[in-house]
Each structure stands twice: as structure tokens, then as C-alpha cells.
Amino acid sequence: MSDDKKQAPKKVKGQIILKTFARTTKSESLGVYLQTADGTFLIRPAGGNPFMDNPLAALAGKYIEAQGRKSSYVFFAKTWKEITEEEAGSKE
């Protein structure tokens, strides 16, 4: 089993944004990202097919709290729920 799958589940909060992934390559596509206080990374459902539409895209612009595991640049969300901007800690 890889080290990524041995990790304890992690909880993250942030805003779902859509932006281009793999610009100027054959894999260029619209990526679903989670923008957090600690950085921005791709997010998709754990166990989901990476070549199918990402259901989290419907939450673009909204804030979520997700639980799952993070690889080098993708967060694999086992669960997620919509939260307020204040709950996400994005208010200045």
C-alpha cells in the first residue's frame, strides 16, 4: 500500500474554484480546485473516475469543508459539506 493511502484522514476548508489544469498540453482541461489558507490544489471525490465530470464543479464559488487524503497535488475527498465563508476562515 502506498504512503498516501496510509495517511490519517485530513480535514480542509476553503473555496471551490475552476481554472485551467495542464495548460498548453494535450491534457489541458478545466480543473476543480480547493483554495485554502495553506494553498490551492486539485480536489476530486475519492475513488472517482478522474476522466469523468467532477461533481464538485457544481460548487464553484462556494465554500466547503472536506475530509479525505492529500497526494502531492490532489485532495481526494471522502466527504464534503458546504459551509459559510466565515466558517472557512476567509473573512479578513
mmCIF file of C-alpha atoms in Angstrom:
data_model
loop_
_atom_site.group_PDB
_atom_site.id
_atom_site.type_symbol
_atom_site.label_atom_id
_atom_site.label_comp_id
_atom_site.label_asym_id
_atom_site.label_seq_id
_atom_site.Cartn_x
_atom_site.Cartn_y
_atom_site.Cartn_z
ATOM 1 C CA MET A 1 0.000 0.000 0.000
ATOM 2 C CA SER A 2 1.383 3.451 -0.845
ATOM 3 C CA ASP A 3 2.188 6.008 1.849
ATOM 4 C CA ASP A 4 -0.654 8.245 0.580
ATOM 5 C CA LYS A 5 -3.235 5.584 1.447
ATOM 6 C CA LYS A 6 -1.766 5.088 4.947
ATOM 7 C CA GLN A 7 -2.342 8.719 5.924
ATOM 8 C CA ALA A 8 -4.898 9.582 8.574
ATOM 9 C CA PRO A 9 -7.867 11.450 7.099
ATOM 10 C CA LYS A 10 -7.291 15.179 6.925
ATOM 11 C CA LYS A 11 -9.900 17.941 7.178
ATOM 12 C CA VAL A 12 -9.582 21.033 4.956
ATOM 13 C CA LYS A 13 -11.705 24.156 4.444
ATOM 14 C CA GLY A 14 -11.737 26.520 1.512
ATOM 15 C CA GLN A 15 -13.389 27.813 -1.643
ATOM 16 C CA ILE A 16 -14.027 25.740 -4.766
ATOM 17 C CA ILE A 17 -12.648 27.453 -7.863
ATOM 18 C CA LEU A 18 -12.414 26.399 -11.502
ATOM 19 C CA LYS A 19 -9.274 27.077 -13.527
ATOM 20 C CA THR A 20 -7.271 25.549 -16.339
ATOM 21 C CA PHE A 21 -5.272 22.441 -15.489
ATOM 22 C CA ALA A 22 -2.188 21.381 -17.532
ATOM 23 C CA ARG A 23 -2.254 24.470 -19.742
ATOM 24 C CA THR A 24 -0.647 24.054 -23.192
ATOM 25 C CA THR A 25 -0.614 20.240 -23.028
ATOM 26 C CA LYS A 26 -2.811 17.542 -24.551
ATOM 27 C CA SER A 27 -4.290 17.110 -21.062
ATOM 28 C CA GLU A 28 -5.450 20.726 -20.786
ATOM 29 C CA SER A 29 -8.865 20.829 -19.131
ATOM 30 C CA LEU A 30 -10.938 22.734 -16.627
ATOM 31 C CA GLY A 31 -9.788 21.696 -13.165
ATOM 32 C CA VAL A 32 -11.713 21.839 -9.905
ATOM 33 C CA TYR A 33 -9.510 23.335 -7.192
ATOM 34 C CA LEU A 34 -9.857 23.974 -3.482
ATOM 35 C CA GLN A 35 -8.307 27.273 -2.428
ATOM 36 C CA THR A 36 -7.347 27.153 1.262
ATOM 37 C CA ALA A 37 -5.276 29.276 3.620
ATOM 38 C CA ASP A 38 -2.438 26.769 3.032
ATOM 39 C CA GLY A 39 -2.559 26.805 -0.770
ATOM 40 C CA THR A 40 -4.555 25.696 -3.791
ATOM 41 C CA PHE A 41 -4.799 22.127 -5.029
ATOM 42 C CA LEU A 42 -6.982 19.941 -7.225
ATOM 43 C CA ILE A 43 -9.881 18.256 -5.461
ATOM 44 C CA ARG A 44 -11.965 15.286 -6.529
ATOM 45 C CA PRO A 45 -14.039 12.580 -4.883
ATOM 46 C CA ALA A 46 -12.032 9.670 -3.502
ATOM 47 C CA GLY A 47 -12.469 6.608 -5.678
ATOM 48 C CA GLY A 48 -13.989 8.641 -8.500
ATOM 49 C CA ASN A 49 -13.013 8.293 -12.140
ATOM 50 C CA PRO A 50 -10.572 11.132 -12.980
ATOM 51 C CA PHE A 51 -11.768 11.117 -16.598
ATOM 52 C CA MET A 52 -15.420 11.768 -15.735
ATOM 53 C CA ASP A 53 -17.001 15.096 -14.790
ATOM 54 C CA ASN A 54 -16.148 16.160 -11.253
ATOM 55 C CA PRO A 55 -19.354 16.608 -9.199
ATOM 56 C CA LEU A 56 -17.585 19.222 -7.050
ATOM 57 C CA ALA A 57 -17.569 21.589 -10.061
ATOM 58 C CA ALA A 58 -21.228 22.372 -9.260
ATOM 59 C CA LEU A 59 -19.982 24.022 -6.033
ATOM 60 C CA ALA A 60 -17.756 26.561 -7.840
ATOM 61 C CA GLY A 61 -17.541 29.785 -5.861
ATOM 62 C CA LYS A 62 -18.852 28.148 -2.685
ATOM 63 C CA TYR A 63 -17.006 27.213 0.482
ATOM 64 C CA ILE A 64 -16.693 23.633 1.691
ATOM 65 C CA GLU A 65 -15.213 21.541 4.443
ATOM 66 C CA ALA A 66 -13.867 18.239 3.146
ATOM 67 C CA GLN A 67 -12.347 15.195 4.772
ATOM 68 C CA GLY A 68 -10.016 12.873 2.920
ATOM 69 C CA ARG A 69 -6.371 12.466 1.965
ATOM 70 C CA LYS A 70 -3.921 14.565 0.014
ATOM 71 C CA SER A 71 -1.387 13.337 -2.516
ATOM 72 C CA SER A 72 1.250 15.644 -3.958
ATOM 73 C CA TYR A 73 -1.248 17.976 -5.674
ATOM 74 C CA VAL A 74 -4.709 16.365 -5.403
ATOM 75 C CA PHE A 75 -7.022 16.179 -2.404
ATOM 76 C CA PHE A 76 -9.193 13.043 -2.551
ATOM 77 C CA ALA A 77 -12.370 13.958 -0.669
ATOM 78 C CA LYS A 78 -14.272 11.138 1.042
ATOM 79 C CA THR A 79 -16.877 13.556 2.402
ATOM 80 C CA TRP A 80 -17.653 17.242 1.957
ATOM 81 C CA LYS A 81 -20.251 19.762 3.012
ATOM 82 C CA GLU A 82 -20.994 23.341 2.122
ATOM 83 C CA ILE A 83 -20.074 25.913 4.792
ATOM 84 C CA THR A 84 -20.144 29.702 5.101
ATOM 85 C CA GLU A 85 -17.253 31.959 4.199
ATOM 86 C CA GLU A 86 -16.837 32.757 7.900
ATOM 87 C CA GLU A 87 -16.626 29.055 8.789
ATOM 88 C CA ALA A 88 -13.944 28.660 6.137
ATOM 89 C CA GLY A 89 -11.904 31.406 7.785
ATOM 90 C CA SER A 90 -11.738 33.502 4.599
ATOM 91 C CA LYS A 91 -13.015 36.753 6.115
ATOM 92 C CA GLU A 92 -10.308 39.326 6.724
#
